[in-house]
XYZ file of C-alpha atoms in Angstrom:
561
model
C -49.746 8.888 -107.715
C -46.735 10.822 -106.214
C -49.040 11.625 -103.283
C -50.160 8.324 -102.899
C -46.651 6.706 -102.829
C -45.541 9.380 -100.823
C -48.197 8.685 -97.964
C -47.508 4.818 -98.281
C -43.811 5.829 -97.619
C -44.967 8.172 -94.529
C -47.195 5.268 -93.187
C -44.074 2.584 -93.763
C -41.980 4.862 -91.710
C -44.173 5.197 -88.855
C -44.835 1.532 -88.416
C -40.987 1.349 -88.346
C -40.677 3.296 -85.953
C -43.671 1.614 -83.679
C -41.565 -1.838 -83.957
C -38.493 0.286 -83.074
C -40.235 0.918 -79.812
C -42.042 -1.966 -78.908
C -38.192 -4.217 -79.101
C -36.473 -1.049 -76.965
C -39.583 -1.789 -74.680
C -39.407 -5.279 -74.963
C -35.636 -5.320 -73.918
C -35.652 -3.116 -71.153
C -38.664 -5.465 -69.335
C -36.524 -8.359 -70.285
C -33.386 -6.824 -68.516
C -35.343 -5.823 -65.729
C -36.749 -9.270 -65.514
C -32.965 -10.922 -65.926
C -31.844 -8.120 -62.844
C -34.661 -9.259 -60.880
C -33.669 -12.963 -61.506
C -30.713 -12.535 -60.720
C -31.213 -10.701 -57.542
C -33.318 -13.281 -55.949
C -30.653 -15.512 -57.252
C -28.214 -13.827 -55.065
C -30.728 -13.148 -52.719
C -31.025 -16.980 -52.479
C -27.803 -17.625 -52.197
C -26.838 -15.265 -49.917
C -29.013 -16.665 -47.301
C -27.765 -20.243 -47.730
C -24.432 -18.710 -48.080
C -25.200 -16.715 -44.159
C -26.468 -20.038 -43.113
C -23.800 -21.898 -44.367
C -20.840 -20.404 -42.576
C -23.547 -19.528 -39.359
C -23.586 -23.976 -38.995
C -20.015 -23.411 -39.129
C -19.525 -20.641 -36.453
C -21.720 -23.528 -34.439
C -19.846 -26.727 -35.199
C -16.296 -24.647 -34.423
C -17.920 -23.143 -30.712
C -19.439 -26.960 -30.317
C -15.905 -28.436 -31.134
C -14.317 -25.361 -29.211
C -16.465 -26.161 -25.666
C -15.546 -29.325 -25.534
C -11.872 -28.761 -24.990
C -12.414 -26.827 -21.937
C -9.506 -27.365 -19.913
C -11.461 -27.628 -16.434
C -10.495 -24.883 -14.555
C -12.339 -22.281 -12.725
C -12.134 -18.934 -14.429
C -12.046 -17.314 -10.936
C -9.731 -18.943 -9.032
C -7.662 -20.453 -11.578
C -8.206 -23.877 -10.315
C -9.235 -27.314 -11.058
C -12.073 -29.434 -9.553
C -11.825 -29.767 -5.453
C -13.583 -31.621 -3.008
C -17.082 -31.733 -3.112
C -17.025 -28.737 -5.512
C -17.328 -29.256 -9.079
C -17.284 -27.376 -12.013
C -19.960 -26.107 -14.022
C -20.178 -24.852 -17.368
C -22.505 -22.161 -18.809
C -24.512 -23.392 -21.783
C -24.038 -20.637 -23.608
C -23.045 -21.078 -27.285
C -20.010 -18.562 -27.586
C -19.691 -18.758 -23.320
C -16.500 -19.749 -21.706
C -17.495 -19.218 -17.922
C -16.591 -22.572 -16.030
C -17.016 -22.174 -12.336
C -16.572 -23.896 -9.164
C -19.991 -24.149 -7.524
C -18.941 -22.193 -4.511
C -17.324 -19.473 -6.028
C -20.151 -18.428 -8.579
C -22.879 -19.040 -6.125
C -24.519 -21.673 -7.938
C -25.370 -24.001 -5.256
C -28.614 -26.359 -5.744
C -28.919 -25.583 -9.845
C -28.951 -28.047 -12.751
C -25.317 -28.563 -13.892
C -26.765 -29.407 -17.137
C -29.145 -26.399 -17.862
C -27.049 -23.850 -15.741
C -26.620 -20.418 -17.479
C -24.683 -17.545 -16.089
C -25.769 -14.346 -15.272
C -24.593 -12.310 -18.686
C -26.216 -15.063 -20.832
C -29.772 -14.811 -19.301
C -29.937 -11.330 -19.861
C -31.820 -9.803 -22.712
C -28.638 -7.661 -24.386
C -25.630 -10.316 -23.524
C -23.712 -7.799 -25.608
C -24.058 -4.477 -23.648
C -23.148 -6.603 -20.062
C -19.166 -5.689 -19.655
C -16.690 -5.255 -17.122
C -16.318 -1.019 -15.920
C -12.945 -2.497 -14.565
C -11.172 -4.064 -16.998
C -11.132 -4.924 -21.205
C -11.911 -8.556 -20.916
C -14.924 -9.532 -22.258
C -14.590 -13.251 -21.242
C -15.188 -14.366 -17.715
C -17.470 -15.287 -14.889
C -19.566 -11.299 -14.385
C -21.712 -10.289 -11.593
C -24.287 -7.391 -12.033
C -24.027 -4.560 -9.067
C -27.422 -4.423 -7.496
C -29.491 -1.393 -8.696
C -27.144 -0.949 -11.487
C -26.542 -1.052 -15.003
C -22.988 -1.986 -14.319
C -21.310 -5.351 -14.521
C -18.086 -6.413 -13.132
C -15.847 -9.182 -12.766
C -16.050 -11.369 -9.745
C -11.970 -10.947 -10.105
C -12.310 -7.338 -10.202
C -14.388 -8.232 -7.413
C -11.857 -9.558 -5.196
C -8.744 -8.227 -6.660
C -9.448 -4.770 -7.625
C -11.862 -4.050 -4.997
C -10.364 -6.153 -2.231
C -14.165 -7.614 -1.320
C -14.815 -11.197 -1.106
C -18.487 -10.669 -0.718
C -20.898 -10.415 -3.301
C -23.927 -8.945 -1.874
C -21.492 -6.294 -0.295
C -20.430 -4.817 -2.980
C -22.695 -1.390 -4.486
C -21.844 1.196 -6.924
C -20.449 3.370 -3.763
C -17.606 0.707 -4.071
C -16.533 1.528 -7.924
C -16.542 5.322 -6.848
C -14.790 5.002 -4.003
C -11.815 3.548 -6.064
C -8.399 5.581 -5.890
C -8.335 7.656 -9.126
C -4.809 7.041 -10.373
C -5.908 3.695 -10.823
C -7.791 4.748 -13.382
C -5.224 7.130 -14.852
C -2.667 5.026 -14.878
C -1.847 2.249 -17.725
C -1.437 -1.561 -17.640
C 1.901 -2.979 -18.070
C 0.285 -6.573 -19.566
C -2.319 -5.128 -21.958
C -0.411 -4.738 -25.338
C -3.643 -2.667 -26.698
C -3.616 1.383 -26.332
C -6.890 1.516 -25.746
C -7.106 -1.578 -23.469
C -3.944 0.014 -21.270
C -6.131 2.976 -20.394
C -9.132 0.953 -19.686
C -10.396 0.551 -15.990
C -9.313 0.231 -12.575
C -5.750 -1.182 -11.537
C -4.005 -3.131 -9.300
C -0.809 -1.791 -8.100
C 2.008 -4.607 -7.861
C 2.164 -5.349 -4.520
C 6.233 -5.696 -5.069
C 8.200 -3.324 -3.197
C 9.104 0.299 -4.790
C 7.101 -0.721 -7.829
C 4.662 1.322 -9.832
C 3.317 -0.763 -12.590
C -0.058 -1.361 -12.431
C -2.000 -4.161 -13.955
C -5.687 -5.210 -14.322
C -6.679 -7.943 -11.959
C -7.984 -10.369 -15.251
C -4.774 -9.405 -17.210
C -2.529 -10.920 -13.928
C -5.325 -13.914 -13.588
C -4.374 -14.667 -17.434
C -0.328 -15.178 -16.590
C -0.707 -16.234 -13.553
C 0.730 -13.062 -11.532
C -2.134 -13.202 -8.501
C -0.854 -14.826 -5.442
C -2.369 -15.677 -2.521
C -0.680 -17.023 0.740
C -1.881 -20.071 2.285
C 1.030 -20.882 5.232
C -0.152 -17.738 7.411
C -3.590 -18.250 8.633
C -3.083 -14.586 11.088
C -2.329 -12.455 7.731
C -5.162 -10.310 7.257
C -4.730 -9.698 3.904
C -3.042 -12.787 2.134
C -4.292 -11.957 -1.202
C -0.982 -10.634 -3.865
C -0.783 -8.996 -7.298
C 2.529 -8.486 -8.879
C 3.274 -7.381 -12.289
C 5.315 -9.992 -15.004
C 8.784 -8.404 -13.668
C 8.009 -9.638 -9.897
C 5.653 -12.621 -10.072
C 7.046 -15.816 -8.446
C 5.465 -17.692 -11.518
C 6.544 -17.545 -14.839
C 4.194 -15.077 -16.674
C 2.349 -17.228 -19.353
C -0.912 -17.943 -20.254
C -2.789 -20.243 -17.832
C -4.907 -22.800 -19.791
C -8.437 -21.291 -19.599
C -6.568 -18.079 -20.838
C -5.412 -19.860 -23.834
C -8.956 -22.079 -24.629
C -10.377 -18.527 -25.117
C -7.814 -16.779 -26.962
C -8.426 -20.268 -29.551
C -12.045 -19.197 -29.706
C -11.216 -15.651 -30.502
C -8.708 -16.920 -33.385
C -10.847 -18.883 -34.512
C -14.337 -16.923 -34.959
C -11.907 -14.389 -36.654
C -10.453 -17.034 -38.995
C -14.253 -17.851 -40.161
C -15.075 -14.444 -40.475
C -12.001 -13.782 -42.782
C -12.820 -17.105 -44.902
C -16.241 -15.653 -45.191
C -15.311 -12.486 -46.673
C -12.805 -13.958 -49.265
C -15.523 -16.005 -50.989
C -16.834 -15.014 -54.502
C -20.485 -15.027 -53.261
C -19.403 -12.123 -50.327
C -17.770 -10.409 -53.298
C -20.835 -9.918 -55.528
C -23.291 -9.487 -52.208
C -21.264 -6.394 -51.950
C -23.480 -4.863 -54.749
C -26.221 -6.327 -53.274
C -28.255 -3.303 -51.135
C -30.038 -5.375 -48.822
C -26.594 -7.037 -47.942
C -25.287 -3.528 -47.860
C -27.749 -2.616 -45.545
C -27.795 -5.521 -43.233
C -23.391 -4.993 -43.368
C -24.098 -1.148 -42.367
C -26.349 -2.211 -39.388
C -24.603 -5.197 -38.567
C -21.519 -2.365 -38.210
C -23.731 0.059 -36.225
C -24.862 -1.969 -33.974
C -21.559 -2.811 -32.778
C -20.879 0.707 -33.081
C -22.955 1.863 -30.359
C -22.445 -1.358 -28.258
C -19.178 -0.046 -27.762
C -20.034 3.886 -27.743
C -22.516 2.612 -24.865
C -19.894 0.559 -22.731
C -17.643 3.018 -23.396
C -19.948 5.523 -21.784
C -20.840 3.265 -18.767
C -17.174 3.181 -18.122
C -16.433 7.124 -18.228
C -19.845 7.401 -16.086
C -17.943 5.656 -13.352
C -14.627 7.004 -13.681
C -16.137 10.653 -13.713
C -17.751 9.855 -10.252
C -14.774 8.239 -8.916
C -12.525 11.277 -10.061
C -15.465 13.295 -8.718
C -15.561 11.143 -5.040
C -12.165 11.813 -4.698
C -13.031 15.787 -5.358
C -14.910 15.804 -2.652
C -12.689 13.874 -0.199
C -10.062 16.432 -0.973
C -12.245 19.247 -0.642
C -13.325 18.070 2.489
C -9.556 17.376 3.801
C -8.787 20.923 2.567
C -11.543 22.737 4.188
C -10.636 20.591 7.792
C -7.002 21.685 7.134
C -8.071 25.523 6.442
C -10.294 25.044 9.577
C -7.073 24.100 11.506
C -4.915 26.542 10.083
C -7.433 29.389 11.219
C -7.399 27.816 14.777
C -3.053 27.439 14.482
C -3.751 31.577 13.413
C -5.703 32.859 16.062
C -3.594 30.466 18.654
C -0.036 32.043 16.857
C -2.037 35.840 17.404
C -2.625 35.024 20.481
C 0.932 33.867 21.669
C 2.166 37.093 19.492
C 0.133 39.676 21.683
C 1.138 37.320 24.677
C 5.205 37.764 23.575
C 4.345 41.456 22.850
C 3.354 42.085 26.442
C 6.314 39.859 27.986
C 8.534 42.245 25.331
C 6.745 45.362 27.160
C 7.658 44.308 30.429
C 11.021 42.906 30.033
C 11.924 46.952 28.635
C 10.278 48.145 31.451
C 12.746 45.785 33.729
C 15.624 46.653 31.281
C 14.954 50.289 32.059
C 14.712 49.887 35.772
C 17.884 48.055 36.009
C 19.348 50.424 33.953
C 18.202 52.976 36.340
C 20.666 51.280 38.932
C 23.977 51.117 36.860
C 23.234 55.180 35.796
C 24.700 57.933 37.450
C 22.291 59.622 39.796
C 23.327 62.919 38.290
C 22.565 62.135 34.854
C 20.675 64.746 33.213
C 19.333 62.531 30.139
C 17.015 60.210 30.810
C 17.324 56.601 28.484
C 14.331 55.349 26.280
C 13.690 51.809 26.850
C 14.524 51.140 22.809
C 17.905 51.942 23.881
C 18.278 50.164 26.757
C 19.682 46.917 25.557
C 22.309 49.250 23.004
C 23.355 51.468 26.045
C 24.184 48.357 28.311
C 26.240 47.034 25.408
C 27.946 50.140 25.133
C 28.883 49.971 28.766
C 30.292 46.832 29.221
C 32.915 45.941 31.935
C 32.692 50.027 32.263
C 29.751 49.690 33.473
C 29.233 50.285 37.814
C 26.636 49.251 40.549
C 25.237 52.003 42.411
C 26.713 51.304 46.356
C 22.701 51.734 47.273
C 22.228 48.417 45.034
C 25.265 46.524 45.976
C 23.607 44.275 48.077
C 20.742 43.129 46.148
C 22.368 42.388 43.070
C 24.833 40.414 44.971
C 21.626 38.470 46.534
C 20.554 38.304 42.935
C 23.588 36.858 41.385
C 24.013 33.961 44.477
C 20.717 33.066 43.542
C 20.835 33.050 39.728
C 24.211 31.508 40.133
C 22.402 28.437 42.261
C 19.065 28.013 40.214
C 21.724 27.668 36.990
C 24.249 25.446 38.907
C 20.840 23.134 39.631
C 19.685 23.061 36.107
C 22.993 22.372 34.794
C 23.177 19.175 37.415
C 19.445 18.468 36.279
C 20.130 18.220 32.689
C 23.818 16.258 32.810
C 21.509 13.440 34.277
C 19.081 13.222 31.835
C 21.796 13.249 28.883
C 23.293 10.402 31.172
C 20.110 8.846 31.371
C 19.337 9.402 27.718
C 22.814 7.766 26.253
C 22.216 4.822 28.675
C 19.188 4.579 26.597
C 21.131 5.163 23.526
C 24.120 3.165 24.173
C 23.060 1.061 26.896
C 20.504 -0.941 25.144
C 22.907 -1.887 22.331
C 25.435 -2.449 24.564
C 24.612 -3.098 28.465
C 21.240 -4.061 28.304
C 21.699 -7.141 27.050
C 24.770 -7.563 29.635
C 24.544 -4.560 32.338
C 28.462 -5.801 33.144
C 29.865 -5.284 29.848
C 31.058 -1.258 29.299
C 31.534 1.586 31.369
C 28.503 3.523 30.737
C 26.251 1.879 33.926
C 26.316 4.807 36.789
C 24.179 4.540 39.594
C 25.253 4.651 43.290
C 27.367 1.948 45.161
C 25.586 0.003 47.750
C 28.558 -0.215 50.058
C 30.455 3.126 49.509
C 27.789 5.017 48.707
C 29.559 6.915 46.285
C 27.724 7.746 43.207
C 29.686 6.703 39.536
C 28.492 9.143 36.932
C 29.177 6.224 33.889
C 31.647 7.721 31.430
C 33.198 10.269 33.770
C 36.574 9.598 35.576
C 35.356 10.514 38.996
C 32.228 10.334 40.620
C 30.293 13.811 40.138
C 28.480 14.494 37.505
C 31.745 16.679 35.590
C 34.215 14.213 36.537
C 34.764 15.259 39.639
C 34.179 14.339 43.271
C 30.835 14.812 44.400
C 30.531 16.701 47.577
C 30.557 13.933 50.331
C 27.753 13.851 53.086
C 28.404 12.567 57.041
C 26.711 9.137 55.323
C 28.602 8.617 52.635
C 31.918 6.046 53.723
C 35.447 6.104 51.972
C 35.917 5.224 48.092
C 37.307 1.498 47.325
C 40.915 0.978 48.254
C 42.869 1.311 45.135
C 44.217 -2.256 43.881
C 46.837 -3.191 40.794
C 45.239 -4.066 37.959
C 41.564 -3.714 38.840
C 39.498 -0.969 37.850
C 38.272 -0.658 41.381
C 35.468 2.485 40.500
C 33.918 0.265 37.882
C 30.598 -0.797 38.254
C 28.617 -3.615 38.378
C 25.191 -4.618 38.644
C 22.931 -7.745 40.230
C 20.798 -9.265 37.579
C 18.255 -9.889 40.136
C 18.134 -6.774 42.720
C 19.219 -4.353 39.757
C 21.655 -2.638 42.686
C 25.248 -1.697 41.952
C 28.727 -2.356 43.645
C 32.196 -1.260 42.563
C 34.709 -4.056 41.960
C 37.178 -2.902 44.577
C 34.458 -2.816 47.440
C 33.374 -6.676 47.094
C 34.591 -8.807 49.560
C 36.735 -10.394 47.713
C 36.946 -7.622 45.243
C 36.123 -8.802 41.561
C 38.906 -8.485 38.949
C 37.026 -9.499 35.610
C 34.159 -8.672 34.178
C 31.657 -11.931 33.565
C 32.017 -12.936 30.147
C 28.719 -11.882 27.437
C 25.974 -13.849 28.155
C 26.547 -14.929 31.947
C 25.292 -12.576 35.190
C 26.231 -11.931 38.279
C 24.651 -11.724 41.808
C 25.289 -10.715 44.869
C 25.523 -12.660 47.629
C 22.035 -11.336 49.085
C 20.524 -13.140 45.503
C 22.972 -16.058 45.315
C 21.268 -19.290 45.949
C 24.263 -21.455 45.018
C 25.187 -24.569 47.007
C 27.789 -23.782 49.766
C 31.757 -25.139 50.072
C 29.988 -28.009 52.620
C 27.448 -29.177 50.005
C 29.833 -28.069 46.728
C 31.847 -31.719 47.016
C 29.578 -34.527 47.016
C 27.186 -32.403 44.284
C 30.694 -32.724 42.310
C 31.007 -36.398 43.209
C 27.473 -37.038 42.407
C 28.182 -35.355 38.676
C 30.753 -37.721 38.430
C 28.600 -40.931 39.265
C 26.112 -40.125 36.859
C 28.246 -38.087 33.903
C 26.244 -35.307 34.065
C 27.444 -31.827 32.527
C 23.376 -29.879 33.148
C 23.926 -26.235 33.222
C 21.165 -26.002 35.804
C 22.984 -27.735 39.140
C 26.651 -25.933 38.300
C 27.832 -24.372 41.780
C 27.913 -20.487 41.731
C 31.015 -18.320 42.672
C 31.042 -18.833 46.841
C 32.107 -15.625 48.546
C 32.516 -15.740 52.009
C 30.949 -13.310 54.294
C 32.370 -9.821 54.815
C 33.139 -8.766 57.898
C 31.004 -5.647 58.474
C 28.480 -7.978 58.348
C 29.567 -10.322 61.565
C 28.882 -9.517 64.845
């Protein structure tokens, strides 16, 4: 009996056990089943929650569009004659162009699309030149590369489209890539593409061609058709306008704010909150974050492509200046060796010279005979000591007349160009406009034919009287008051005359701004004709400039018979 109850116990036990099992088993599936509700629950709910907040990412850009304030996002400009403005029909797009400055002539207003949106990645086509995602682009034929049409025309300086290639984007100076922007407030964004200097004067800020469109810093000048460049960029510290946002600038900035506002609600809710557990919402989050990832990594890339070849253009542009300078520098080197061995040989021969003259101040009985690297010392030496063999007399005598002549003639040669060259100096500022006012005119007297040598007292060249020839007649008599050796000079024959030899001799100076002739040049009325001219003036109260009689000066008598 005690085995019996014993094995009854045994058997009770294991069939506990068994129903122990099957509940554990039983729970577990139902937990797994309750998980597995409740992740399609949230599965559910997540996508109505992603669609939910996608309709209102699309009612906020439909709401957003049509406040566009109807300028052109190119020239900054409304609609003009016979050129309206389209809109791309993008969702999240905020080109609006004039017809003619997009190139969209002949195309559905209605359907029109720009050329970023019709591409298959809208996300990888950005500007090389600038931060700004926004705007009307252009891609560069054969290319990868996109760029602003303001970049365009502002950072390139080309107003043609089909002109511009990827030669252009290389050929850009390199410390406008170096260099920051002084509007972007970004770190990143300051160093980011190519520059416009501010066209102000001794200023070095640069600034990014959409960055100046946005506060209204680019310029162009209308009232000068001749300027060949009329286009401006200035920086916000020298723009005539005030430097705020322009209105398209601020429509997009609202579209920024808000798609970030959304996104921000959108994370705060309790459904993003337990997604966040969720691993196919993890996942989708972690590509969602890659993707932009290497969006940037790959724009970012584009845009060190080009800046490496434009660093790398200007390499070579300096490599080729240097090796054209080096090529010079041998030439200036072989033309210096040249004029070296050519000095050399005049050195040679001028010691030779040294050492024959010396040969003719020496004693004839002295015993040492003089190197020529002493020749210069030993005539030092000698000084006034020194004494011209009587066999020699003559020709250094001939020598010295000569030498003494040729040096007299230069010295008269070059006292007439510094007279000619202070005329120049002087004569502009102050006898050019009136050759009677000052004493610097010199030239030669048309009646005494005695030359006056301008600042100097008399009339040769030193200040004093120039050696007279059987031509030359008597200076002008000497009268009180007048400066009788002054000069003047006919504004229409351009010959001189002193003051003292005019007949009657002049004792002022015209006043600025009248001239003189002489009476070969005068055509002025005569005494005969000078009264009824004056009576007619009177008649008709006339005061013209044109008919006034000229100083009459009779005729001199070396001119009658």
């Amino acid at each position: 009996m005690a085995q019996k109850r014993k094995r009854e116990v045994k058997d009770e036990g294991k069939t506990h056990n068994a129903k122990g099992r099957r509940k554990r088993v039983e729970k577990d599936d139902k937990s797994e089943l309750e998980a597995h509700v409740k992740m399609e629950v949230l599965s559910d709910h997540g996508q109505n929650h992603r669609s939910w907040w996608h309709d209102q990412r699309k009612m906020f850009l439909r709401d957003w569009k049509s406040h566009n304030p109807g300028l052109c996002c190119i020239c900054i400009r409304g609609t003009r004659d016979l050129d309206e403005i389209v809109t791309c029909n993008g969702p999240d797009c905020a080109v609006s162009v004039h017809r003619a400055c997009y190139d969209v002539e002949g195309q559905d207003a209605s359907k029109w699309m720009c050329d970023r949106c019709r591409t298959d990645d809208p996300a990888l086509a950005a500007c090389v030149l600038c931060p700004c995602r926004d705007g009307a682009l252009k891609q560069i034929s054969g290319t990868n590369y996109w760029i602003h049409v303001l970049c365009m025309q502002w950072t390139l300086g080309s107003r043609d489209d089909d002109r511009v290639c990827e030669e252009n984007l290389y050929h850009l100076d390199p410390k406008r890539w170096n260099k920051e922007c002084s509007v972007c407030t970004s770190p990143m964004n300051k160093q980011y593409g190519g520059k416009c200097p501010c066209d102000a004067a001794q200023c070095k800020n640069l600034v990014h061609a959409t960055c100046a469109a946005d506060y209204r810093l680019l310029e162009e000048v209308t009232d000068s058709p001749d300027m060949a460049h009329p286009f401006f960029v200035y920086c916000k510290q020298h723009g005539s306008n005030d430097p705020r946002l322009n209105p398209w600038a601020k429509w997009v900035q609202n579209k920024h704010r808000g798609l970030v506002k959304i996104a921000e609600n959108e994370r705060k809710t309790p459904i993003s909150q337990a997604r966040l557990n969720d691993p196919r919402a993890v996942l989708e989050n972690s590509l969602a974050i890659f993707n932009d990832e290497q969006e940037l990594n790959i724009l970012r890339m584009q845009h060190d492509a080009v800046h490496s070849r434009a660093e790398c253009a200007a390499y070579e542009k300096a490599t080729v200046k240097l090796q054209r300078d080096l090529n010079n520098t041998a030439t200036n080197l072989e033309e210096a060796t040249q004029e070296l061995e050519q000095l050399a040989k005049e050195d040679e021969a001028l010691r030779d010279d040294l050492l024959t003259i010396f040969e003719c101040f020496q004693p004839t009985n002295s015993a040492s005979p003089v190197s020529p690297d002493t020749v210069i010392d030993r005539l030092f030496q000698l000084g006034p000591q020194i004494q011209v063999r009587p066999d020699f007399e003559s020709a250094f005598v001939s020598a010295y007349t000569t030498a003494q002549h040729q040096q007299q003639l230069e010295g008269d040669e070059k006292c007439l160009n510094e007279l000619a060259n202070k005329r120049k100096r002087r004569g502009r500022r102050k006898n050019a406009a009136h050759p009677l006012s000052g004493c610097g005119l010199f030239g030669l007297c048309t009646i005494c034919k005695t030359f006056e040598g301008g600042e100097a007292s008399g009339s040769g060249l030193d200040g004093t009287d120039s050696p007279s020839s059987p031509e030359v007649k008597a200076s002008p008599p000497a009268l009180d008051g007048i400066n009788v050796h002054r000069l003047i000079q006919c504004a229409q024959c351009v010959r001189c005359f002193h003051m003292g030899c005019l007949d009657p001799p002049m004792t002022k100076v015209p006043s600025r701004g009248y001239t003189w002739r002489c009476e070969d040049c005068d055509t002025s009325p005569s005494e005969e004709d000078k009264t009824p001219y004056k009576r007619k003036l009177d008649d008709e109260q006339s005061i013209a400039d044109e008919g006034r009689p000229k100083r009459i000066r009779a005729v001199p008598a070396r001119y009658t018979v």
